[in-house]
PDB file of C-alpha atoms and ligand atoms in Angstrom:
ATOM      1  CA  UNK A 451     -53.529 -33.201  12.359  1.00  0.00           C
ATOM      2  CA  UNK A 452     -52.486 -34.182  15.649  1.00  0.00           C
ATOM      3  CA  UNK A 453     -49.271 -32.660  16.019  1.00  0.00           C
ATOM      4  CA  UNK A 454     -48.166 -34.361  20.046  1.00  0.00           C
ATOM      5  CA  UNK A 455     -49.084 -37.837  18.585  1.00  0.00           C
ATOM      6  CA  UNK A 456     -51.596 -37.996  21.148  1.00  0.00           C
ATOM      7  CA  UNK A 457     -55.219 -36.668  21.816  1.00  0.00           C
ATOM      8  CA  UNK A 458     -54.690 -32.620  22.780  1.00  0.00           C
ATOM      9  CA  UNK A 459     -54.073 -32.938  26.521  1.00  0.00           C
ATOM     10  CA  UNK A 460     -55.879 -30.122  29.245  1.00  0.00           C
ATOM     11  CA  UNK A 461     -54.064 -30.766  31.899  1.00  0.00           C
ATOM     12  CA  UNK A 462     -51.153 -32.568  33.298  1.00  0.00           C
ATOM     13  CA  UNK A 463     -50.433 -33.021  37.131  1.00  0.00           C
ATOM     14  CA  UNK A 464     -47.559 -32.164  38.779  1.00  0.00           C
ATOM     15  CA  UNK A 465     -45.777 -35.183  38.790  1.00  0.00           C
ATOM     16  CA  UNK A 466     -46.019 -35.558  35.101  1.00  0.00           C
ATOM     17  CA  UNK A 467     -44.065 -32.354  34.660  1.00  0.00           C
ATOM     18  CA  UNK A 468     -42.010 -33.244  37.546  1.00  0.00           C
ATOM     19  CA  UNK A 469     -41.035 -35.990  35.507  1.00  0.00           C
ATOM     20  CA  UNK A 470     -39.950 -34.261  32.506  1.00  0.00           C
ATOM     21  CA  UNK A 471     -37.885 -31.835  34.414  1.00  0.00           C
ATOM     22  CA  UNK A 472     -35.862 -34.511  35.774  1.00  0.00           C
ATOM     23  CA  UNK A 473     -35.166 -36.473  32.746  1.00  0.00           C
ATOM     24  CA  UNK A 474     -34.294 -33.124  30.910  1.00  0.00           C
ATOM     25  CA  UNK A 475     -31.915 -32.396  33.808  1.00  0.00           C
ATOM     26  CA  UNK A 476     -30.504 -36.016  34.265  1.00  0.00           C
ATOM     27  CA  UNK A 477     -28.917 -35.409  30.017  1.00  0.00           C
ATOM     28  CA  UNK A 478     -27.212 -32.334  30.967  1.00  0.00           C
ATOM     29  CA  UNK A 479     -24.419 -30.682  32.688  1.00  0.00           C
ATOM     30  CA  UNK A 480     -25.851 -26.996  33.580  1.00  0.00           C
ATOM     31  CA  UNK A 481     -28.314 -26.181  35.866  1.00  0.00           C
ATOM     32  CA  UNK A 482     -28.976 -23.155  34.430  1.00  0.00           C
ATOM     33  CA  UNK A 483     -31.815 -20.024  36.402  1.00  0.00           C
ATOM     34  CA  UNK A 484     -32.500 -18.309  33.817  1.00  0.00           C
ATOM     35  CA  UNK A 485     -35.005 -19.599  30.469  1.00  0.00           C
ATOM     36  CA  UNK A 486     -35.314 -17.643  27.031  1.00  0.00           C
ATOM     37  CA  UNK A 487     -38.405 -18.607  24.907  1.00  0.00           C
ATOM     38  CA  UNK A 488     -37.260 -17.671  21.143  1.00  0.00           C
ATOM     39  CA  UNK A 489     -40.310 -16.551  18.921  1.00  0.00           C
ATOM     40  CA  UNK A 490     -41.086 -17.048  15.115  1.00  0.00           C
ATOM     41  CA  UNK A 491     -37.781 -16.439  13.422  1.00  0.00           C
ATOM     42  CA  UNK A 492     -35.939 -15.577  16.692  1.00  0.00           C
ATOM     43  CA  UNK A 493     -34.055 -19.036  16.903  1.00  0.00           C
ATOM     44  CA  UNK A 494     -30.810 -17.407  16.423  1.00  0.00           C
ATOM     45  CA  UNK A 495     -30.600 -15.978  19.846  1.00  0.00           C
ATOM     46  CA  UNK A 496     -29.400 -19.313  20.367  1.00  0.00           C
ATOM     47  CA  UNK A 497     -25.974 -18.533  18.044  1.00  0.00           C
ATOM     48  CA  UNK A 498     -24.890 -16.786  21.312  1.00  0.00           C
ATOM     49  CA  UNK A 499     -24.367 -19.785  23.586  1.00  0.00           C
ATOM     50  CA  UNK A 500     -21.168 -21.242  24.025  1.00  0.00           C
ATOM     51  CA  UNK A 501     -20.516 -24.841  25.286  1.00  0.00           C
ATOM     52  CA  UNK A 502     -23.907 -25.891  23.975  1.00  0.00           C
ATOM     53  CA  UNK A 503     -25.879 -29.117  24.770  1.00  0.00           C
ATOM     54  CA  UNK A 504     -28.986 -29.624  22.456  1.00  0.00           C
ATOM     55  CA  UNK A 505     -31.934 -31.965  23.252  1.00  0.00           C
ATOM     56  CA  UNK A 506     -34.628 -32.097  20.170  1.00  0.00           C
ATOM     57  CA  UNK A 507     -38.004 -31.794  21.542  1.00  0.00           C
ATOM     58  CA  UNK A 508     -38.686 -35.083  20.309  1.00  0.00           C
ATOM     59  CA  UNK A 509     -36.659 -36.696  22.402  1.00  0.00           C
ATOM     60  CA  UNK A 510     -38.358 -35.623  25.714  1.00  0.00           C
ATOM     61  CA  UNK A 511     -40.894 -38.148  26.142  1.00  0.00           C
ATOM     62  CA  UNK A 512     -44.042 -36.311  26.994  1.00  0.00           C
ATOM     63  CA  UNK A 513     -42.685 -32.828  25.380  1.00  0.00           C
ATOM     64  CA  UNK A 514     -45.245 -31.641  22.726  1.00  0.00           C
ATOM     65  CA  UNK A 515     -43.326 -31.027  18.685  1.00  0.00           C
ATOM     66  CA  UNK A 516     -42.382 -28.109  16.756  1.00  0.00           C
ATOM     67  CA  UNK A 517     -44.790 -27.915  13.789  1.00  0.00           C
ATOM     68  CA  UNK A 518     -44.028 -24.334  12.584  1.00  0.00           C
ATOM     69  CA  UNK A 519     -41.573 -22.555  10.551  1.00  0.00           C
ATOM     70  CA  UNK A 520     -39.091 -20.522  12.345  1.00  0.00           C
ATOM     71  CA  UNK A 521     -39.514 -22.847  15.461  1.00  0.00           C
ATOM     72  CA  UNK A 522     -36.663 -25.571  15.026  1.00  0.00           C
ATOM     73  CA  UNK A 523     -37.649 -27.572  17.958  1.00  0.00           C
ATOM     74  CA  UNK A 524     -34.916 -27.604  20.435  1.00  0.00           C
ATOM     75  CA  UNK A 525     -33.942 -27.076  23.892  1.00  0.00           C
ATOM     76  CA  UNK A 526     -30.112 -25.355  23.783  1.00  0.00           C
ATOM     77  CA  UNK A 527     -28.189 -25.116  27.256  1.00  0.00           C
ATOM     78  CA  UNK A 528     -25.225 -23.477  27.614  1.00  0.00           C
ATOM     79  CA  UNK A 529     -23.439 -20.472  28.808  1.00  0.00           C
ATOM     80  CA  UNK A 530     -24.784 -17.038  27.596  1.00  0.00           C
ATOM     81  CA  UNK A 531     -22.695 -13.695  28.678  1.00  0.00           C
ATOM     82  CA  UNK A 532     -20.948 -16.178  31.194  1.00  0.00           C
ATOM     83  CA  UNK A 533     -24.449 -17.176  32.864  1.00  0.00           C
ATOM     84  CA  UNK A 534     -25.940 -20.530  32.418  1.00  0.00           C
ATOM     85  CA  UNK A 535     -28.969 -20.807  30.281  1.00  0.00           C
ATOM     86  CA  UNK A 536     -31.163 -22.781  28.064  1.00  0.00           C
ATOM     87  CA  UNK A 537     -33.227 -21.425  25.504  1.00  0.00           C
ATOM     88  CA  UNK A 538     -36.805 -23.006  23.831  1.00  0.00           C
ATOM     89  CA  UNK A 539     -35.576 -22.525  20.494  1.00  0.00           C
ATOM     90  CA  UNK A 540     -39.012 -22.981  19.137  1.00  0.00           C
ATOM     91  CA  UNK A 541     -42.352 -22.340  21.213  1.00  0.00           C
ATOM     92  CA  UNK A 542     -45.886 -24.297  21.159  1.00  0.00           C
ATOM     93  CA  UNK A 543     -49.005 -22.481  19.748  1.00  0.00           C
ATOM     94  CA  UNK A 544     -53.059 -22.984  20.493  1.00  0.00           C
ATOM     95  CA  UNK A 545     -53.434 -22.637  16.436  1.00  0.00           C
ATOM     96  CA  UNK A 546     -51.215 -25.877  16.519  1.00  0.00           C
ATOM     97  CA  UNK A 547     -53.804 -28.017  18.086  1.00  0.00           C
ATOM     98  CA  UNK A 548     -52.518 -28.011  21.644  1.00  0.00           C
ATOM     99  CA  UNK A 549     -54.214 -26.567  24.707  1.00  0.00           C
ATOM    100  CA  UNK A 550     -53.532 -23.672  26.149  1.00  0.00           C
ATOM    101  CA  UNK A 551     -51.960 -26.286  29.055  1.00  0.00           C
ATOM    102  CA  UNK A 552     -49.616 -28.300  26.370  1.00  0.00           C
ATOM    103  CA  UNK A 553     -48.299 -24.810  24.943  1.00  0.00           C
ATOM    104  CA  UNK A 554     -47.270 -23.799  28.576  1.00  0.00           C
ATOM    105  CA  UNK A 555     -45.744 -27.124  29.975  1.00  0.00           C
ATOM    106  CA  UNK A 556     -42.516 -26.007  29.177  1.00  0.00           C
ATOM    107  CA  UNK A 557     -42.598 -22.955  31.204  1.00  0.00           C
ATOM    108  CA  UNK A 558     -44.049 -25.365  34.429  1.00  0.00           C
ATOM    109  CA  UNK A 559     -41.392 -28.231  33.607  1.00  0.00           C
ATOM    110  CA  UNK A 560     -38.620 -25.141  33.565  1.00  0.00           C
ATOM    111  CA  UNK A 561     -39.918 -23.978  37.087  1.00  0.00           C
ATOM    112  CA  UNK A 562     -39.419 -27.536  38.593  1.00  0.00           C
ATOM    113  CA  UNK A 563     -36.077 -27.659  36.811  1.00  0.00           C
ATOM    114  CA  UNK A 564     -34.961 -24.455  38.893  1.00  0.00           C
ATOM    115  CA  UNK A 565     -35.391 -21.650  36.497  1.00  0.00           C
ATOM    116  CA  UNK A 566     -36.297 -18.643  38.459  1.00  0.00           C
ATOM    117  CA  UNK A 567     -36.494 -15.960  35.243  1.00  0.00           C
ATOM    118  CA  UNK A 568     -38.084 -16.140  32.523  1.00  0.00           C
ATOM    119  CA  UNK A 569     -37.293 -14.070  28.440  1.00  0.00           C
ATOM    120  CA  UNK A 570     -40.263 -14.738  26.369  1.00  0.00           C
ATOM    121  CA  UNK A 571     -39.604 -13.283  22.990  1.00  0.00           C
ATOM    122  CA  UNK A 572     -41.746 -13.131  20.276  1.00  0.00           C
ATOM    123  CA  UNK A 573     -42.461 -11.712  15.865  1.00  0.00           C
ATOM    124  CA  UNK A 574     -45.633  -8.993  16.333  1.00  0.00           C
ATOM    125  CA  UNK A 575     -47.207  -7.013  14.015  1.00  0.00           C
ATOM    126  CA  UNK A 576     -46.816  -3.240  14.841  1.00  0.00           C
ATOM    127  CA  UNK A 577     -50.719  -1.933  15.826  1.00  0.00           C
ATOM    128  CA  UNK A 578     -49.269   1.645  17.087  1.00  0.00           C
ATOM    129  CA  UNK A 579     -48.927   3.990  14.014  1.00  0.00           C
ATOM    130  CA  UNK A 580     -45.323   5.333  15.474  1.00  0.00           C
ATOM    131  CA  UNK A 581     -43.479   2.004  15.584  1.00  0.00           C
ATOM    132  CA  UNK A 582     -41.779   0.480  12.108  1.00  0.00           C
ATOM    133  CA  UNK A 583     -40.633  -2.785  10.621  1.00  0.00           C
ATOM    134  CA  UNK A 584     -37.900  -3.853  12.734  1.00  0.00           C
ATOM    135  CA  UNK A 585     -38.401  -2.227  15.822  1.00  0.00           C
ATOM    136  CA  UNK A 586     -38.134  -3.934  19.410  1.00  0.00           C
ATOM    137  CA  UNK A 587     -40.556  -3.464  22.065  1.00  0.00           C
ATOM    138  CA  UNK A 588     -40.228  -4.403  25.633  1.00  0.00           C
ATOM    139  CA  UNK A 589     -43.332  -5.117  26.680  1.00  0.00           C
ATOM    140  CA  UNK A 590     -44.641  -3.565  29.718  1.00  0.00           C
ATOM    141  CA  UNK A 591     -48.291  -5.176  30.145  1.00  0.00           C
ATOM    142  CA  UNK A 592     -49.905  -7.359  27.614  1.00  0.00           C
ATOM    143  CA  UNK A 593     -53.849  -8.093  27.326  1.00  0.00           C
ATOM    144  CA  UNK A 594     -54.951 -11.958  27.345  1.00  0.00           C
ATOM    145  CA  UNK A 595     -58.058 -11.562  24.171  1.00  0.00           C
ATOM    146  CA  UNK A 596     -57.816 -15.063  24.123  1.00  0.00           C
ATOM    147  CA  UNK A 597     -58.339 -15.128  27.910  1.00  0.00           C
ATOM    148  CA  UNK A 598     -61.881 -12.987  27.302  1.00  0.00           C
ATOM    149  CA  UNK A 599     -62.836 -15.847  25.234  1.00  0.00           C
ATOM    150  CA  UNK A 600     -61.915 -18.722  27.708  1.00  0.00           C
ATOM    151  CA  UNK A 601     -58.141 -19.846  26.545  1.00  0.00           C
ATOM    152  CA  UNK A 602     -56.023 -19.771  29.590  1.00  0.00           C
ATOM    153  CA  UNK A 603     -53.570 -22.169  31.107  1.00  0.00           C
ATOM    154  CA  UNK A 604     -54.519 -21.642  34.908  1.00  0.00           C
ATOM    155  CA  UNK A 605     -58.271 -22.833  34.056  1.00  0.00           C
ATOM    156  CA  UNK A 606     -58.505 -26.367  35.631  1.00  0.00           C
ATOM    157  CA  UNK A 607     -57.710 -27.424  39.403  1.00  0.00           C
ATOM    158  CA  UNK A 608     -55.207 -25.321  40.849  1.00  0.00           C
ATOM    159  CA  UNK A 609     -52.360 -26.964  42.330  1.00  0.00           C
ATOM    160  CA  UNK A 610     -50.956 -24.539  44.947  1.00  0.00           C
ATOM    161  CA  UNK A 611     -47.751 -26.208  44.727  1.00  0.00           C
ATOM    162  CA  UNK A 612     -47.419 -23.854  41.554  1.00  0.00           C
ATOM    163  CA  UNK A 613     -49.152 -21.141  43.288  1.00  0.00           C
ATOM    164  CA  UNK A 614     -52.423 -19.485  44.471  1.00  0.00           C
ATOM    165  CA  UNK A 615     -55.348 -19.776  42.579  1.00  0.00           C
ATOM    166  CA  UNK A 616     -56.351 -16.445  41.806  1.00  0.00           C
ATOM    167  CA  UNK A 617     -52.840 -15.213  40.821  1.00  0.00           C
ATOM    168  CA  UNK A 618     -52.064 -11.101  40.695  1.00  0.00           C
ATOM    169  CA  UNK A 619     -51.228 -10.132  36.953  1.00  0.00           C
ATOM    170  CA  UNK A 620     -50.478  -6.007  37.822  1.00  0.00           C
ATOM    171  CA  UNK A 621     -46.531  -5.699  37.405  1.00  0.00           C
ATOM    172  CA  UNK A 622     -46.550  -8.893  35.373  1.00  0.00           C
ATOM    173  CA  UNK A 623     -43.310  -7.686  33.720  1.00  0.00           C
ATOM    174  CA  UNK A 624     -39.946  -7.147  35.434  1.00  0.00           C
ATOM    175  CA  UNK A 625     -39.879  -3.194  36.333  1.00  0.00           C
ATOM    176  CA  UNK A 626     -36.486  -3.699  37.159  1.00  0.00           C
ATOM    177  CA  UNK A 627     -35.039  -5.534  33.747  1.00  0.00           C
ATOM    178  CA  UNK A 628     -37.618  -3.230  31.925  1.00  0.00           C
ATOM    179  CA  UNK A 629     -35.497   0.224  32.715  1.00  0.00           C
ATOM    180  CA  UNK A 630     -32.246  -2.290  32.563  1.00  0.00           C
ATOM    181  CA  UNK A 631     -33.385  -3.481  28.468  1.00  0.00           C
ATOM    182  CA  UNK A 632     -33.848   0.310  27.754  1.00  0.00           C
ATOM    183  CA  UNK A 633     -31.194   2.130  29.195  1.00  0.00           C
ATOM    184  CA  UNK A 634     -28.545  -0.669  27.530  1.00  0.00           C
ATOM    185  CA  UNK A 635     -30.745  -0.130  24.173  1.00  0.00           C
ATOM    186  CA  UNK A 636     -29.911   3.198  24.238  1.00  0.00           C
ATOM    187  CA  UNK A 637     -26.319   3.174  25.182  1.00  0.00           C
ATOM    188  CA  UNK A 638     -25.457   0.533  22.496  1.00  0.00           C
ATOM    189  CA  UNK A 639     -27.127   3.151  19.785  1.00  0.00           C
ATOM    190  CA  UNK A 640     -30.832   1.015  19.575  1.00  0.00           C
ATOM    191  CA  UNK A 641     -32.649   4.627  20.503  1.00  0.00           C
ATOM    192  CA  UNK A 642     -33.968   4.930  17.087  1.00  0.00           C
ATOM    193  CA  UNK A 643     -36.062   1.311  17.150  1.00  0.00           C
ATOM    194  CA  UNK A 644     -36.661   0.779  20.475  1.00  0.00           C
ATOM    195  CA  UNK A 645     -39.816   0.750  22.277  1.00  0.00           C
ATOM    196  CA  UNK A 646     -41.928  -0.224  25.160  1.00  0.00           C
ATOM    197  CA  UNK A 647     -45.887  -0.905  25.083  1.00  0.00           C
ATOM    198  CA  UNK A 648     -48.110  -3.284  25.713  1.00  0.00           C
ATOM    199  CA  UNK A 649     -48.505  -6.684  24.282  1.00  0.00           C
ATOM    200  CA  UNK A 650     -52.216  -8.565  22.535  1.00  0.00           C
ATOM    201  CA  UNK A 651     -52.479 -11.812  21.448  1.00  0.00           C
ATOM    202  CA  UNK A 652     -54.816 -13.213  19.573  1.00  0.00           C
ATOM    203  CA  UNK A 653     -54.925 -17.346  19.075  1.00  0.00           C
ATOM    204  CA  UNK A 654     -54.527 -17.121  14.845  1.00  0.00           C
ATOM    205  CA  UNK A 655     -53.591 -18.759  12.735  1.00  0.00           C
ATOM    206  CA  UNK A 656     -54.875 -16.323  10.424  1.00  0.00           C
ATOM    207  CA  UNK A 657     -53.502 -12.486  11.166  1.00  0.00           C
ATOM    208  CA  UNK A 658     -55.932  -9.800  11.838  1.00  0.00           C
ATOM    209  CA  UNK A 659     -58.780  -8.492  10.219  1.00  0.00           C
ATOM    210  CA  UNK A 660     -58.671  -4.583   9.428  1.00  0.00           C
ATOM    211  CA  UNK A 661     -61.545  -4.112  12.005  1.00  0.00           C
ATOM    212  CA  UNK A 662     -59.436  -6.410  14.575  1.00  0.00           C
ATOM    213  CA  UNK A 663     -56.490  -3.844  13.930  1.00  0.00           C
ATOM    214  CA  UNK A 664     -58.560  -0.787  14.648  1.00  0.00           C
ATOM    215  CA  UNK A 665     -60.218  -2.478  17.737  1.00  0.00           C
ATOM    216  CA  UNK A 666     -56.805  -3.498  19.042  1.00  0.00           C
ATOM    217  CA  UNK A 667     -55.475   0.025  18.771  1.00  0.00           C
ATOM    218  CA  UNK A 668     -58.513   1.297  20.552  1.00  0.00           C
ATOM    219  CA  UNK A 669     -57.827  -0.721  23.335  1.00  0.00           C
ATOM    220  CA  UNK A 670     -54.708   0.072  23.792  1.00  0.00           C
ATOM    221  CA  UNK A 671     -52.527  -2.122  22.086  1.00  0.00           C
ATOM    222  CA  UNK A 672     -49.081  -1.294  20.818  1.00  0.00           C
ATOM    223  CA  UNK A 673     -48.216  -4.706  19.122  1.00  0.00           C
ATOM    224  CA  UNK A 674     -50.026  -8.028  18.383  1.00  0.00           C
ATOM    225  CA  UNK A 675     -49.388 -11.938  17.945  1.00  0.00           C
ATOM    226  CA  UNK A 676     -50.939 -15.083  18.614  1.00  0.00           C
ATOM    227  CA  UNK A 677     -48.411 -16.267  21.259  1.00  0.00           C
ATOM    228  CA  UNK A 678     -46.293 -15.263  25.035  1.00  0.00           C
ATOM    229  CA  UNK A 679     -49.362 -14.715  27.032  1.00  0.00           C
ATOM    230  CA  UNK A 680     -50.516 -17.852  28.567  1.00  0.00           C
ATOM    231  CA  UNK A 681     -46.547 -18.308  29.008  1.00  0.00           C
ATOM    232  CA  UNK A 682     -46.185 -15.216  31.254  1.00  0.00           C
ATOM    233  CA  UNK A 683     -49.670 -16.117  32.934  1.00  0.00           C
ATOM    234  CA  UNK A 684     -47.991 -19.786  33.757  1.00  0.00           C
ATOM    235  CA  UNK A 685     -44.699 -18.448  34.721  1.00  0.00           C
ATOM    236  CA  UNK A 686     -45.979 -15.803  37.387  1.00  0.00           C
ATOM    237  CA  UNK A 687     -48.178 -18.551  38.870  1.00  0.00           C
ATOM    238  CA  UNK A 688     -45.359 -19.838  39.576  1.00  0.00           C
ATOM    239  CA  UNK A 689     -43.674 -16.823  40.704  1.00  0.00           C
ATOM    240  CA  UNK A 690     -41.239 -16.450  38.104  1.00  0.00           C
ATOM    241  CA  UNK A 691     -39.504 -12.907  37.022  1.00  0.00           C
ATOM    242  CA  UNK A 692     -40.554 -12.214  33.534  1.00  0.00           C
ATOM    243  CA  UNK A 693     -38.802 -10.330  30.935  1.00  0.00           C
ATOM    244  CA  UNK A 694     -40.447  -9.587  27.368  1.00  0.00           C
ATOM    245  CA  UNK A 695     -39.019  -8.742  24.118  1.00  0.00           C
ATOM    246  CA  UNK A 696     -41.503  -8.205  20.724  1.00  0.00           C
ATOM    247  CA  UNK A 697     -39.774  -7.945  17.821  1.00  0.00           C
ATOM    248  CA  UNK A 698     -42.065  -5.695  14.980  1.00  0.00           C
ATOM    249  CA  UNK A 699     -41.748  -7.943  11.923  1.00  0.00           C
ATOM    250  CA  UNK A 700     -44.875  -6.199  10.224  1.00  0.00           C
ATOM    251  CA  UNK A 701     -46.897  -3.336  10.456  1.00  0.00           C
ATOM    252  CA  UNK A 702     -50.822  -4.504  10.379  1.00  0.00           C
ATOM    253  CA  UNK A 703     -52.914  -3.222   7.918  1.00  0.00           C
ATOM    254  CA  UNK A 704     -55.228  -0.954   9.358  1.00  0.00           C
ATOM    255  CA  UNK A 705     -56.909   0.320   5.787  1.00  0.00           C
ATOM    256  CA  UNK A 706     -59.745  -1.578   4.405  1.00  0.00           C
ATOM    257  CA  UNK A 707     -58.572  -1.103   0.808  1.00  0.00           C
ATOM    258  CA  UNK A 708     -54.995  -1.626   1.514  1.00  0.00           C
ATOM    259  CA  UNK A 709     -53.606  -4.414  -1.193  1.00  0.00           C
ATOM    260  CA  UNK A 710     -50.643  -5.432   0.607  1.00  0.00           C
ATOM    261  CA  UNK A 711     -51.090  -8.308   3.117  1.00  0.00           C
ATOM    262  CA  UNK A 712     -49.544 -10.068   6.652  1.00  0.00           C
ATOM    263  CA  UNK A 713     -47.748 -12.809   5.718  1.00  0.00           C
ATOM    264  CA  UNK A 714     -45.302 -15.348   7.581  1.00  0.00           C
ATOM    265  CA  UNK A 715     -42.577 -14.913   5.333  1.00  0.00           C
ATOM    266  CA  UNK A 716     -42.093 -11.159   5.959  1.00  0.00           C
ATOM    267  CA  UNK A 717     -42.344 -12.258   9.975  1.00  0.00           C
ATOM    268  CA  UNK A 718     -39.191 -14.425   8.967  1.00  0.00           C
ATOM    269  CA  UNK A 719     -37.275 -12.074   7.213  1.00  0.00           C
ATOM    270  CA  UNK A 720     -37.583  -9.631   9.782  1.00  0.00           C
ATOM    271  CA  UNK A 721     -36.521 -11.669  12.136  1.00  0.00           C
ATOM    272  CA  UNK A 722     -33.513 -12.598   9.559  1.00  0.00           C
ATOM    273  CA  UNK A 723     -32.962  -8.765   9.681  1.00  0.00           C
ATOM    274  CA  UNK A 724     -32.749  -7.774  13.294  1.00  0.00           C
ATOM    275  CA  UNK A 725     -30.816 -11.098  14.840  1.00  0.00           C
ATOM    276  CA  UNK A 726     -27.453  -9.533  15.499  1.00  0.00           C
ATOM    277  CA  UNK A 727     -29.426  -6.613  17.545  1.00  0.00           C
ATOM    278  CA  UNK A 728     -31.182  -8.849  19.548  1.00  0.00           C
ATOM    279  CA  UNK A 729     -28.756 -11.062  19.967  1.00  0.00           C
ATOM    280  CA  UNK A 730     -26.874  -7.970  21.621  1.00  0.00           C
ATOM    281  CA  UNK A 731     -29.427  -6.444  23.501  1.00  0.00           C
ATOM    282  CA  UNK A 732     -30.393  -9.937  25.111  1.00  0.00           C
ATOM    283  CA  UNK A 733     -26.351 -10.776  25.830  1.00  0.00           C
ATOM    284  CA  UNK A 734     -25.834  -7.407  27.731  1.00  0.00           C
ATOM    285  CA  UNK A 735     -29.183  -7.816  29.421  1.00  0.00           C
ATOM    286  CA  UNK A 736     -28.500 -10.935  30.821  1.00  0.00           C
ATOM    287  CA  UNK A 737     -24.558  -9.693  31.812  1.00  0.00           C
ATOM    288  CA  UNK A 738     -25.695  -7.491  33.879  1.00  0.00           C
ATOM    289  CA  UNK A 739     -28.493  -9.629  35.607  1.00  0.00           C
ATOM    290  CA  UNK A 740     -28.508 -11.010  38.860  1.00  0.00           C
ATOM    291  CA  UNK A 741     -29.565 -14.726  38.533  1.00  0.00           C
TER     292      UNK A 741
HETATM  293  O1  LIG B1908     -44.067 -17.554  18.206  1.00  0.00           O
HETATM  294  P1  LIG B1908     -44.334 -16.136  17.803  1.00  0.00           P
HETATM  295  O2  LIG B1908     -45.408 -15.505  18.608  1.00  0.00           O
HETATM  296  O3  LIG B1908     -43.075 -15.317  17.774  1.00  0.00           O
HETATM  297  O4  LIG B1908     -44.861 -16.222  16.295  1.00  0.00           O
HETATM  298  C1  LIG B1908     -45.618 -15.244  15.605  1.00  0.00           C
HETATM  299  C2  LIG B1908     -47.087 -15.601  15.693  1.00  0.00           C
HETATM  300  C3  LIG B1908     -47.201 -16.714  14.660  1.00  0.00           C
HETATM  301  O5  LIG B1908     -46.752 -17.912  15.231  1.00  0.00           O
HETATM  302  C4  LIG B1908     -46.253 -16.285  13.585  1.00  0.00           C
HETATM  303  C5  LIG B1908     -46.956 -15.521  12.481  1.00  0.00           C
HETATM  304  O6  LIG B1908     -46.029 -15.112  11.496  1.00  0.00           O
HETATM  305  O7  LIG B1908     -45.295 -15.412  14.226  1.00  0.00           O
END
C-alpha cells in the first residue's frame, strides 16, 4: 500500500515545508510555541485543550495520512493550561511506508510555523525488569538502532537553514523540563510509576524478538518502540527544546518459552488506562513552562 497517495518521498526542500506551514497557519487563529506529538493510544491528551480548532491531516495538501490505530489523524490547536498549543494527534511511522523524511515533516513544517518546543510522547514496551505496565518514563537519552542501520531523517543535503550538518545529540532532552516532569510527578502522588531512562527504537512493525529484548537491555535500554527518534533528531537540527514522555503499555518478553505475547491491543488499553495521569502530568508541565 501506498499510504501518502504518492511514491514514498526522501526529501522535501525547504520551501515545500515552508509551504505547508503557511497554509496550516493561514486556517487558524493561534500561533501557538509549543508542539505535543501524541503516541499510539495517547490521542486523548488532546481532551485537555480548550477553544479547539481541528485540521484532519488530509486536508493539508502535501501532509502524509494516519494509517494506524490509535493515531486519529489530526492537528488540534488550542489553549492548554492557558498556553497556546497544537498537538499531532496521531504520528507517521517508517513501518507505514514513509521515509524516515515524510515521518518527520511535521516536526520541520512546526519549526517554520514558530514552534520553539517540542513533547514527543509515545506507547513502549518496558525492557528494564523494575518498571511495570503503566508506568511513565521521561526519557533522558534515547539510542537511534534504526540509525546503525541507515534510517535517519538528516541523511540527504543539509540545508543549514535548519541547521548544521553534523548536529550535537549529547543533552538531546530538556535537563531543565526533565527535573520540572519529575518533581511535579511526585508532588501530584505519580512517585510510585514514574521513571526516567533511556529510550530505543526499533522500525517494527513486528515487536521484538526475545534475543532483541535481551540485547536491548544489554545496551542499556530502559524502554523500546518503533517511533520518537528521528522526530527528536529533526527537531534539535533545528534547535528545538525537546521534552519526552514513554508511556509503558507492555512489558517485553524476555523468556524464550514465555506463551504470552506483545500485542497492539494491550498498547491501546494501556494507554486507555493511564490518560487522566498523563493528561495531568503534561497540563502542569506545560503551566509552569516558559514558552
Ligand atoms: O506511535 P508510538 O510509538 O506511540 O506507537 C507504538 C509503536 C507502534 O506504532 C505501536 C505498537 O503497538 O505503538
Amino acid at each position: 500500500m501506498d499510504p501518502a497517495g504518492s511514491s514514498k518521498k526522501n526529501s522535501y526542500t525547504y520551501e515545500d515545508a515552508q509551504g505547508i506551514a503557511e497554509n496550516i497557519l493561514a486556517r487558524v487563529k493561534s500561533h501557538p510555541k509549543l508542539a505535543i506529538i501524541c503516541g499510539s493510544g495517547l490521542g486523548k491528551l488532546a481532551d485537555m485543550v480548550e477553544d479547539k480548532e481541528v485540521i484532519p491531516y488530509g486536508d493539508i495538501p502535501g501532509f502524509p495520512v494516519s494509517t494506524v490505530p490509535g493515531h486519529e489523524g489530526k492537528l488540534v490547536f488550542g489553549t492548554l493550561s492557558g498556553k497556546s498549543v497544537v498537538l499531532m494527534q496521531g504520528r507517521f511511522h517508517c513501518y507505514e511506508g514513509y521515509s524516515a523524511q515524510q515521518t518527520t515533516l511535521p516536526v520541520r513544517v512546526f519549526h517554520l510555523m514558530g514552534i520553539k518546543t517540542l513533547f514527543v510522547t509515545n506507547a513502549a514496551g518496558g525492557i528494564n525488569r523494575g518498571y511495570n505496565v503503566g508506568d511513565i518514563m521521561v526519557i533522558k537519552d534515547h539510542i537511534n538502532l534504526a540509525g546503525f542501520a541507515g534510517v535517519n531523517p538528516l541523511v540527504g543535503p543539509n540545508d543549514t537553514r535548519y541547521g548544521p550538518r553534523f548536529p550535537p545529540m549529547s543533552r538531546a532532552y530538556d535537563l531543565d523540563i526533565r527535573k520540572l516532569a519529575l518533581s511535579l510527578a511526585k508532588e501530584m502522588g505519580f512517585g510510585d510509576f514514574i521513571r526516567e531512562g533511556v529510550y530505543s527504537a526499533l522500525i517494527g512493525p513486528n515487536f521484538e524478538t526475545v534475543s532483541e529484548c535481551k540485547y536491548l537491555q544489554v545496551v542499556g535500554a530502559d524502554a523500546t518502540g518503533m517511533s520518537t527518534v528521528p522526530e527528536v533528531l529533526v527537531a534539535k537540527h533545528c534547535g528545538m527544546r525537546v521534552f519526552g514522555l514513554s508511556l509503558i503499555t507492555n512489558i517485553v518478553i524476555d523468556e524464550y518459552d514465555a506463551e504470552s505475547t506483545a500485542n497492539h491491543e494491550e498498547v491501546l488499553q494501556t494507554g486507555e488506562m493511564r490518560s487522566k495521569d498523563l493528561q495531568k502530568l503534561v497540563a502542569a508541565i506545560i503551566q509552569k513552562l516558559d514558552l
